[in-house]
mmCIF file of N, CA and C in Angstrom:
data_model
loop_
_atom_site.group_PDB
_atom_site.id
_atom_site.type_symbol
_atom_site.label_atom_id
_atom_site.label_comp_id
_atom_site.label_asym_id
_atom_site.label_seq_id
_atom_site.Cartn_x
_atom_site.Cartn_y
_atom_site.Cartn_z
ATOM 1 N N MET Y 1 -12.861 6.548 8.804
ATOM 2 C CA MET Y 1 -11.637 6.115 9.462
ATOM 3 C C MET Y 1 -10.466 7.015 9.088
ATOM 4 N N SER Y 2 -10.763 8.142 8.504
ATOM 5 C CA SER Y 2 -9.723 9.090 8.137
ATOM 6 C C SER Y 2 -8.961 9.531 9.386
ATOM 7 N N GLY Y 3 -7.635 9.466 9.322
ATOM 8 C CA GLY Y 3 -6.801 9.903 10.438
ATOM 9 C C GLY Y 3 -6.693 8.912 11.588
ATOM 10 N N THR Y 4 -7.285 7.753 11.472
ATOM 11 C CA THR Y 4 -7.252 6.734 12.521
ATOM 12 C C THR Y 4 -5.827 6.239 12.751
ATOM 13 N N GLN Y 5 -5.475 5.969 13.995
ATOM 14 C CA GLN Y 5 -4.167 5.405 14.327
ATOM 15 C C GLN Y 5 -4.284 3.888 14.442
ATOM 16 N N LEU Y 6 -3.706 3.198 13.460
ATOM 17 C CA LEU Y 6 -3.734 1.740 13.416
ATOM 18 C C LEU Y 6 -2.316 1.177 13.363
ATOM 19 N N ASP Y 7 -1.379 1.898 13.964
ATOM 20 C CA ASP Y 7 0.006 1.433 13.978
ATOM 21 C C ASP Y 7 0.074 0.036 14.589
ATOM 22 N N VAL Y 8 0.858 -0.830 13.969
ATOM 23 C CA VAL Y 8 1.095 -2.242 14.326
ATOM 24 C C VAL Y 8 -0.190 -3.071 14.427
ATOM 25 N N ALA Y 9 -1.257 -2.637 13.789
ATOM 26 C CA ALA Y 9 -2.513 -3.395 13.790
ATOM 27 C C ALA Y 9 -2.367 -4.668 12.961
ATOM 28 N N GLU Y 10 -3.084 -5.701 13.359
ATOM 29 C CA GLU Y 10 -3.124 -6.974 12.627
ATOM 30 C C GLU Y 10 -4.372 -6.955 11.748
ATOM 31 N N LEU Y 11 -4.190 -6.615 10.477
ATOM 32 C CA LEU Y 11 -5.308 -6.487 9.547
ATOM 33 C C LEU Y 11 -5.153 -7.413 8.344
ATOM 34 N N ALA Y 12 -4.415 -8.492 8.514
ATOM 35 C CA ALA Y 12 -4.211 -9.445 7.428
ATOM 36 C C ALA Y 12 -5.561 -9.977 6.962
ATOM 37 N N GLY Y 13 -5.787 -9.934 5.657
ATOM 38 C CA GLY Y 13 -7.016 -10.447 5.068
ATOM 39 C C GLY Y 13 -8.236 -9.568 5.276
ATOM 40 N N ALA Y 14 -8.073 -8.387 5.843
ATOM 41 C CA ALA Y 14 -9.213 -7.503 6.121
ATOM 42 C C ALA Y 14 -9.866 -7.003 4.843
ATOM 43 N N ASP Y 15 -11.182 -6.831 4.885
ATOM 44 C CA ASP Y 15 -11.928 -6.261 3.773
ATOM 45 C C ASP Y 15 -12.062 -4.768 4.031
ATOM 46 N N LEU Y 16 -11.208 -3.986 3.363
ATOM 47 C CA LEU Y 16 -11.191 -2.530 3.513
ATOM 48 C C LEU Y 16 -11.518 -1.846 2.185
ATOM 49 N N ARG Y 17 -12.301 -2.526 1.361
ATOM 50 C CA ARG Y 17 -12.700 -1.951 0.074
ATOM 51 C C ARG Y 17 -13.400 -0.620 0.291
ATOM 52 N N LYS Y 18 -12.973 0.370 -0.474
ATOM 53 C CA LYS Y 18 -13.551 1.714 -0.468
ATOM 54 C C LYS Y 18 -13.445 2.416 0.889
ATOM 55 N N ALA Y 19 -12.590 1.922 1.768
ATOM 56 C CA ALA Y 19 -12.419 2.571 3.079
ATOM 57 C C ALA Y 19 -11.742 3.920 2.911
ATOM 58 N N ASN Y 20 -12.116 4.866 3.744
ATOM 59 C CA ASN Y 20 -11.470 6.178 3.762
ATOM 60 C C ASN Y 20 -10.438 6.167 4.883
ATOM 61 N N LEU Y 21 -9.189 5.936 4.513
ATOM 62 C CA LEU Y 21 -8.080 5.889 5.469
ATOM 63 C C LEU Y 21 -7.096 7.021 5.204
ATOM 64 N N ARG Y 22 -7.599 8.144 4.689
ATOM 65 C CA ARG Y 22 -6.720 9.283 4.414
ATOM 66 C C ARG Y 22 -6.026 9.724 5.689
ATOM 67 N N GLY Y 23 -4.703 9.840 5.623
ATOM 68 C CA GLY Y 23 -3.920 10.316 6.756
ATOM 69 C C GLY Y 23 -3.833 9.337 7.911
ATOM 70 N N ALA Y 24 -4.291 8.113 7.723
ATOM 71 C CA ALA Y 24 -4.264 7.117 8.801
ATOM 72 C C ALA Y 24 -2.837 6.679 9.103
ATOM 73 N N GLY Y 25 -2.587 6.348 10.350
ATOM 74 C CA GLY Y 25 -1.298 5.813 10.766
ATOM 75 C C GLY Y 25 -1.342 4.300 10.750
ATOM 76 N N LEU Y 26 -0.605 3.700 9.832
ATOM 77 C CA LEU Y 26 -0.550 2.243 9.688
ATOM 78 C C LEU Y 26 0.897 1.765 9.761
ATOM 79 N N ARG Y 27 1.716 2.460 10.545
ATOM 80 C CA ARG Y 27 3.130 2.109 10.672
ATOM 81 C C ARG Y 27 3.268 0.713 11.268
ATOM 82 N N GLY Y 28 4.014 -0.129 10.571
ATOM 83 C CA GLY Y 28 4.273 -1.480 11.055
ATOM 84 C C GLY Y 28 3.059 -2.383 11.072
ATOM 85 N N ALA Y 29 1.962 -1.974 10.461
ATOM 86 C CA ALA Y 29 0.741 -2.788 10.433
ATOM 87 C C ALA Y 29 0.917 -3.978 9.491
ATOM 88 N N ARG Y 30 0.179 -5.048 9.766
ATOM 89 C CA ARG Y 30 0.161 -6.222 8.884
ATOM 90 C C ARG Y 30 -1.131 -6.211 8.107
ATOM 91 N N LEU Y 31 -1.024 -5.974 6.797
ATOM 92 C CA LEU Y 31 -2.173 -5.946 5.906
ATOM 93 C C LEU Y 31 -2.013 -6.998 4.809
ATOM 94 N N ASP Y 32 -1.314 -8.076 5.114
ATOM 95 C CA ASP Y 32 -1.072 -9.126 4.128
ATOM 96 C C ASP Y 32 -2.407 -9.678 3.613
ATOM 97 N N GLY Y 33 -2.557 -9.690 2.295
ATOM 98 C CA GLY Y 33 -3.762 -10.224 1.676
ATOM 99 C C GLY Y 33 -5.005 -9.368 1.875
ATOM 100 N N ALA Y 34 -4.862 -8.167 2.384
ATOM 101 C CA ALA Y 34 -6.018 -7.291 2.612
ATOM 102 C C ALA Y 34 -6.598 -6.808 1.288
ATOM 103 N N ASP Y 35 -7.904 -6.585 1.280
ATOM 104 C CA ASP Y 35 -8.597 -6.058 0.111
ATOM 105 C C ASP Y 35 -8.771 -4.558 0.310
ATOM 106 N N LEU Y 36 -7.939 -3.782 -0.380
ATOM 107 C CA LEU Y 36 -7.957 -2.322 -0.286
ATOM 108 C C LEU Y 36 -8.371 -1.700 -1.622
ATOM 109 N N ARG Y 37 -9.134 -2.440 -2.406
ATOM 110 C CA ARG Y 37 -9.565 -1.916 -3.702
ATOM 111 C C ARG Y 37 -10.367 -0.632 -3.517
ATOM 112 N N ASP Y 38 -10.008 0.355 -4.317
ATOM 113 C CA ASP Y 38 -10.703 1.645 -4.344
ATOM 114 C C ASP Y 38 -10.683 2.382 -3.005
ATOM 115 N N ALA Y 39 -9.757 2.035 -2.121
ATOM 116 C CA ALA Y 39 -9.645 2.720 -0.827
ATOM 117 C C ALA Y 39 -8.983 4.081 -1.006
ATOM 118 N N ARG Y 40 -9.334 5.021 -0.154
ATOM 119 C CA ARG Y 40 -8.747 6.361 -0.149
ATOM 120 C C ARG Y 40 -7.610 6.343 0.870
ATOM 121 N N LEU Y 41 -6.366 6.288 0.393
ATOM 122 C CA LEU Y 41 -5.197 6.130 1.242
ATOM 123 C C LEU Y 41 -4.226 7.292 1.120
ATOM 124 N N GLY Y 42 -4.683 8.413 0.605
ATOM 125 C CA GLY Y 42 -3.825 9.575 0.454
ATOM 126 C C GLY Y 42 -3.261 10.033 1.790
ATOM 127 N N SER Y 43 -1.971 10.307 1.820
ATOM 128 C CA SER Y 43 -1.245 10.781 3.006
ATOM 129 C C SER Y 43 -1.250 9.792 4.167
ATOM 130 N N ALA Y 44 -1.609 8.530 3.922
ATOM 131 C CA ALA Y 44 -1.550 7.514 4.974
ATOM 132 C C ALA Y 44 -0.087 7.120 5.203
ATOM 133 N N PHE Y 45 0.217 6.661 6.410
ATOM 134 C CA PHE Y 45 1.572 6.270 6.786
ATOM 135 C C PHE Y 45 1.665 4.745 6.859
ATOM 136 N N PHE Y 46 2.267 4.150 5.812
ATOM 137 C CA PHE Y 46 2.482 2.705 5.743
ATOM 138 C C PHE Y 46 3.944 2.367 6.022
ATOM 139 N N VAL Y 47 4.653 3.208 6.726
ATOM 140 C CA VAL Y 47 6.077 3.019 7.001
ATOM 141 C C VAL Y 47 6.278 1.684 7.719
ATOM 142 N N GLY Y 48 7.068 0.801 7.097
ATOM 143 C CA GLY Y 48 7.374 -0.496 7.690
ATOM 144 C C GLY Y 48 6.207 -1.467 7.716
ATOM 145 N N ALA Y 49 5.114 -1.152 7.040
ATOM 146 C CA ALA Y 49 3.935 -2.028 7.020
ATOM 147 C C ALA Y 49 4.143 -3.184 6.040
ATOM 148 N N SER Y 50 3.441 -4.271 6.283
ATOM 149 C CA SER Y 50 3.474 -5.413 5.381
ATOM 150 C C SER Y 50 2.158 -5.481 4.616
ATOM 151 N N LEU Y 51 2.261 -5.356 3.303
ATOM 152 C CA LEU Y 51 1.102 -5.432 2.411
ATOM 153 C C LEU Y 51 1.303 -6.565 1.411
ATOM 154 N N ARG Y 52 1.945 -7.621 1.849
ATOM 155 C CA ARG Y 52 2.230 -8.750 0.968
ATOM 156 C C ARG Y 52 0.931 -9.339 0.420
ATOM 157 N N GLY Y 53 0.838 -9.388 -0.911
ATOM 158 C CA GLY Y 53 -0.338 -9.970 -1.553
ATOM 159 C C GLY Y 53 -1.607 -9.146 -1.407
ATOM 160 N N ALA Y 54 -1.501 -7.913 -0.955
ATOM 161 C CA ALA Y 54 -2.688 -7.058 -0.811
ATOM 162 C C ALA Y 54 -3.207 -6.625 -2.181
ATOM 163 N N ASP Y 55 -4.516 -6.416 -2.258
ATOM 164 C CA ASP Y 55 -5.152 -5.961 -3.491
ATOM 165 C C ASP Y 55 -5.463 -4.480 -3.341
ATOM 166 N N LEU Y 56 -4.682 -3.650 -4.034
ATOM 167 C CA LEU Y 56 -4.835 -2.205 -3.961
ATOM 168 C C LEU Y 56 -5.350 -1.616 -5.275
ATOM 169 N N ARG Y 57 -5.909 -2.434 -6.130
ATOM 170 C CA ARG Y 57 -6.373 -1.945 -7.431
ATOM 171 C C ARG Y 57 -7.349 -0.782 -7.253
ATOM 172 N N GLY Y 58 -7.060 0.303 -7.968
ATOM 173 C CA GLY Y 58 -7.930 1.460 -7.954
ATOM 174 C C GLY Y 58 -7.823 2.336 -6.709
ATOM 175 N N ALA Y 59 -6.922 2.000 -5.801
ATOM 176 C CA ALA Y 59 -6.761 2.799 -4.581
ATOM 177 C C ALA Y 59 -6.113 4.146 -4.905
ATOM 178 N N TYR Y 60 -6.314 5.103 -4.024
ATOM 179 C CA TYR Y 60 -5.740 6.441 -4.166
ATOM 180 C C TYR Y 60 -4.594 6.553 -3.165
ATOM 181 N N LEU Y 61 -3.358 6.739 -3.665
ATOM 182 C CA LEU Y 61 -2.167 6.715 -2.814
ATOM 183 C C LEU Y 61 -1.348 7.996 -2.856
ATOM 184 N N ARG Y 62 -1.940 9.099 -3.281
ATOM 185 C CA ARG Y 62 -1.179 10.352 -3.362
ATOM 186 C C ARG Y 62 -0.628 10.721 -1.990
ATOM 187 N N LEU Y 63 0.673 10.953 -1.949
ATOM 188 C CA LEU Y 63 1.419 11.364 -0.748
ATOM 189 C C LEU Y 63 1.447 10.320 0.363
ATOM 190 N N ALA Y 64 1.041 9.086 0.076
ATOM 191 C CA ALA Y 64 1.148 8.027 1.073
ATOM 192 C C ALA Y 64 2.629 7.729 1.324
ATOM 193 N N LYS Y 65 2.988 7.498 2.565
ATOM 194 C CA LYS Y 65 4.365 7.174 2.939
ATOM 195 C C LYS Y 65 4.527 5.656 2.928
ATOM 196 N N LEU Y 66 5.367 5.168 2.008
ATOM 197 C CA LEU Y 66 5.578 3.731 1.842
ATOM 198 C C LEU Y 66 6.994 3.311 2.220
ATOM 199 N N ASP Y 67 7.710 4.133 2.966
ATOM 200 C CA ASP Y 67 9.092 3.845 3.325
ATOM 201 C C ASP Y 67 9.198 2.499 4.052
ATOM 202 N N GLY Y 68 9.899 1.558 3.431
ATOM 203 C CA GLY Y 68 10.107 0.253 4.040
ATOM 204 C C GLY Y 68 8.893 -0.658 4.005
ATOM 205 N N ALA Y 69 7.823 -0.246 3.347
ATOM 206 C CA ALA Y 69 6.632 -1.099 3.247
ATOM 207 C C ALA Y 69 6.921 -2.279 2.327
ATOM 208 N N ASP Y 70 6.384 -3.451 2.672
ATOM 209 C CA ASP Y 70 6.577 -4.650 1.866
ATOM 210 C C ASP Y 70 5.391 -4.818 0.928
ATOM 211 N N LEU Y 71 5.634 -4.584 -0.359
ATOM 212 C CA LEU Y 71 4.608 -4.709 -1.383
ATOM 213 C C LEU Y 71 4.798 -5.975 -2.218
ATOM 214 N N SER Y 72 5.477 -6.955 -1.677
ATOM 215 C CA SER Y 72 5.705 -8.205 -2.400
ATOM 216 C C SER Y 72 4.372 -8.832 -2.792
ATOM 217 N N ASP Y 73 4.243 -9.179 -4.060
ATOM 218 C CA ASP Y 73 3.062 -9.832 -4.618
ATOM 219 C C ASP Y 73 1.778 -8.999 -4.505
ATOM 220 N N ALA Y 74 1.883 -7.725 -4.173
ATOM 221 C CA ALA Y 74 0.708 -6.844 -4.092
ATOM 222 C C ALA Y 74 0.281 -6.424 -5.495
ATOM 223 N N ASP Y 75 -1.017 -6.186 -5.663
ATOM 224 C CA ASP Y 75 -1.561 -5.742 -6.947
ATOM 225 C C ASP Y 75 -1.933 -4.271 -6.832
ATOM 226 N N LEU Y 76 -1.131 -3.422 -7.476
ATOM 227 C CA LEU Y 76 -1.347 -1.978 -7.471
ATOM 228 C C LEU Y 76 -1.786 -1.479 -8.838
ATOM 229 N N ASP Y 77 -2.328 -2.354 -9.647
ATOM 230 C CA ASP Y 77 -2.769 -1.975 -10.984
ATOM 231 C C ASP Y 77 -3.871 -0.921 -10.877
ATOM 232 N N GLY Y 78 -3.710 0.159 -11.604
ATOM 233 C CA GLY Y 78 -4.723 1.191 -11.656
ATOM 234 C C GLY Y 78 -4.793 2.109 -10.444
ATOM 235 N N VAL Y 79 -3.793 2.050 -9.548
ATOM 236 C CA VAL Y 79 -3.816 2.976 -8.410
ATOM 237 C C VAL Y 79 -3.615 4.398 -8.913
ATOM 238 N N GLU Y 80 -4.133 5.347 -8.156
ATOM 239 C CA GLU Y 80 -4.012 6.755 -8.514
ATOM 240 C C GLU Y 80 -3.045 7.445 -7.566
ATOM 241 N N GLY Y 81 -2.259 8.378 -8.116
ATOM 242 C CA GLY Y 81 -1.398 9.220 -7.287
ATOM 243 C C GLY Y 81 -0.090 8.597 -6.857
ATOM 244 N N LEU Y 82 0.206 7.374 -7.263
ATOM 245 C CA LEU Y 82 1.450 6.712 -6.878
ATOM 246 C C LEU Y 82 2.585 7.199 -7.774
ATOM 247 N N THR Y 83 3.728 7.516 -7.162
ATOM 248 C CA THR Y 83 4.883 7.998 -7.924
ATOM 249 C C THR Y 83 6.025 6.989 -7.868
ATOM 250 N N GLN Y 84 6.969 7.162 -8.779
ATOM 251 C CA GLN Y 84 8.154 6.312 -8.784
ATOM 252 C C GLN Y 84 8.940 6.479 -7.483
ATOM 253 N N ASP Y 85 8.986 7.676 -6.932
ATOM 254 C CA ASP Y 85 9.693 7.901 -5.663
ATOM 255 C C ASP Y 85 9.069 7.085 -4.534
ATOM 256 N N GLN Y 86 7.749 7.004 -4.484
ATOM 257 C CA GLN Y 86 7.087 6.206 -3.454
ATOM 258 C C GLN Y 86 7.449 4.729 -3.619
ATOM 259 N N VAL Y 87 7.408 4.240 -4.849
ATOM 260 C CA VAL Y 87 7.733 2.839 -5.128
ATOM 261 C C VAL Y 87 9.177 2.543 -4.731
ATOM 262 N N ALA Y 88 10.073 3.478 -4.994
ATOM 263 C CA ALA Y 88 11.495 3.291 -4.681
ATOM 264 C C ALA Y 88 11.741 3.136 -3.182
ATOM 265 N N GLN Y 89 10.850 3.648 -2.361
ATOM 266 C CA GLN Y 89 11.004 3.551 -0.910
ATOM 267 C C GLN Y 89 10.469 2.235 -0.347
ATOM 268 N N ALA Y 90 9.708 1.507 -1.153
ATOM 269 C CA ALA Y 90 9.071 0.263 -0.720
ATOM 270 C C ALA Y 90 9.857 -0.951 -1.214
ATOM 271 N N HIS Y 91 9.501 -2.113 -0.670
ATOM 272 C CA HIS Y 91 10.094 -3.378 -1.107
ATOM 273 C C HIS Y 91 9.118 -4.052 -2.071
ATOM 274 N N CYS Y 92 9.597 -4.327 -3.283
ATOM 275 C CA CYS Y 92 8.793 -4.991 -4.305
ATOM 276 C C CYS Y 92 9.484 -6.286 -4.706
ATOM 277 N N ASN Y 93 8.752 -7.186 -5.335
ATOM 278 C CA ASN Y 93 9.363 -8.377 -5.902
ATOM 279 C C ASN Y 93 8.798 -8.586 -7.308
ATOM 280 N N THR Y 94 9.145 -9.669 -7.937
ATOM 281 C CA THR Y 94 8.695 -9.905 -9.309
ATOM 282 C C THR Y 94 7.182 -10.104 -9.379
ATOM 283 N N GLY Y 95 6.540 -10.421 -8.263
ATOM 284 C CA GLY Y 95 5.093 -10.603 -8.235
ATOM 285 C C GLY Y 95 4.320 -9.319 -7.983
ATOM 286 N N THR Y 96 5.014 -8.226 -7.703
ATOM 287 C CA THR Y 96 4.345 -6.948 -7.460
ATOM 288 C C THR Y 96 3.843 -6.391 -8.789
ATOM 289 N N LYS Y 97 2.547 -6.085 -8.861
ATOM 290 C CA LYS Y 97 1.960 -5.527 -10.081
ATOM 291 C C LYS Y 97 1.807 -4.032 -9.887
ATOM 292 N N LEU Y 98 2.578 -3.276 -10.680
ATOM 293 C CA LEU Y 98 2.572 -1.816 -10.587
ATOM 294 C C LEU Y 98 1.823 -1.210 -11.763
ATOM 295 N N PRO Y 99 1.363 0.028 -11.612
ATOM 296 C CA PRO Y 99 0.711 0.710 -12.732
ATOM 297 C C PRO Y 99 1.685 0.893 -13.899
ATOM 298 N N ILE Y 100 1.147 1.025 -15.077
ATOM 299 C CA ILE Y 100 1.959 1.264 -16.266
ATOM 300 C C ILE Y 100 2.811 2.509 -16.046
ATOM 301 N N GLY Y 101 4.090 2.399 -16.390
ATOM 302 C CA GLY Y 101 5.014 3.519 -16.282
ATOM 303 C C GLY Y 101 5.844 3.514 -15.016
ATOM 304 N N LEU Y 102 5.477 2.670 -14.036
ATOM 305 C CA LEU Y 102 6.265 2.587 -12.807
ATOM 306 C C LEU Y 102 6.986 1.249 -12.759
ATOM 307 N N THR Y 103 8.175 1.257 -12.179
ATOM 308 C CA THR Y 103 8.949 0.027 -12.056
ATOM 309 C C THR Y 103 9.360 -0.175 -10.611
ATOM 310 N N GLY Y 104 9.453 -1.433 -10.210
ATOM 311 C CA GLY Y 104 9.871 -1.765 -8.852
ATOM 312 C C GLY Y 104 11.225 -2.424 -8.854
ATOM 313 N N VAL Y 105 11.793 -2.540 -7.703
ATOM 314 C CA VAL Y 105 13.069 -3.226 -7.542
ATOM 315 C C VAL Y 105 12.773 -4.702 -7.474
ATOM 316 N N LYS Y 106 13.303 -5.430 -8.404
ATOM 317 C CA LYS Y 106 13.046 -6.862 -8.460
ATOM 318 C C LYS Y 106 13.704 -7.578 -7.285
ATOM 319 N N ASP Y 107 12.936 -8.431 -6.629
ATOM 320 C CA ASP Y 107 13.420 -9.272 -5.536
ATOM 321 C C ASP Y 107 14.185 -8.459 -4.481
ATOM 322 N N ALA Y 108 13.608 -7.373 -4.053
ATOM 323 C CA ALA Y 108 14.252 -6.529 -3.039
ATOM 324 C C ALA Y 108 14.398 -7.309 -1.734
ATOM 325 N N LYS Y 109 15.491 -7.059 -1.064
ATOM 326 C CA LYS Y 109 15.749 -7.712 0.225
ATOM 327 C C LYS Y 109 15.274 -6.786 1.336
ATOM 328 N N ARG Y 110 14.766 -7.362 2.389
ATOM 329 C CA ARG Y 110 14.320 -6.575 3.544
ATOM 330 C C ARG Y 110 15.474 -6.270 4.435
#
């Protein structure tokens, strides 16, 4: 599924474990509660996407675009390639679990 265009797709609760979504377009997609553990998401476009409560543990996020993405209550523990700059572009809350060394904006407003 590398490079697939899934803009505004309804993928809430989807099982995407270990999926290869490198470079995929997921702008404005709903991935609330999706299982993205160990998924390859490098250079994917999550601009304006909702990932509320998504499980991203162990996912690869190098160069993923998270501008305006909602990561409220998402679990990003152990993700690879995620930077503080990427986190700063997303919406986080106190329930967002980030890798050690990264911090989110508490209770960010949309």
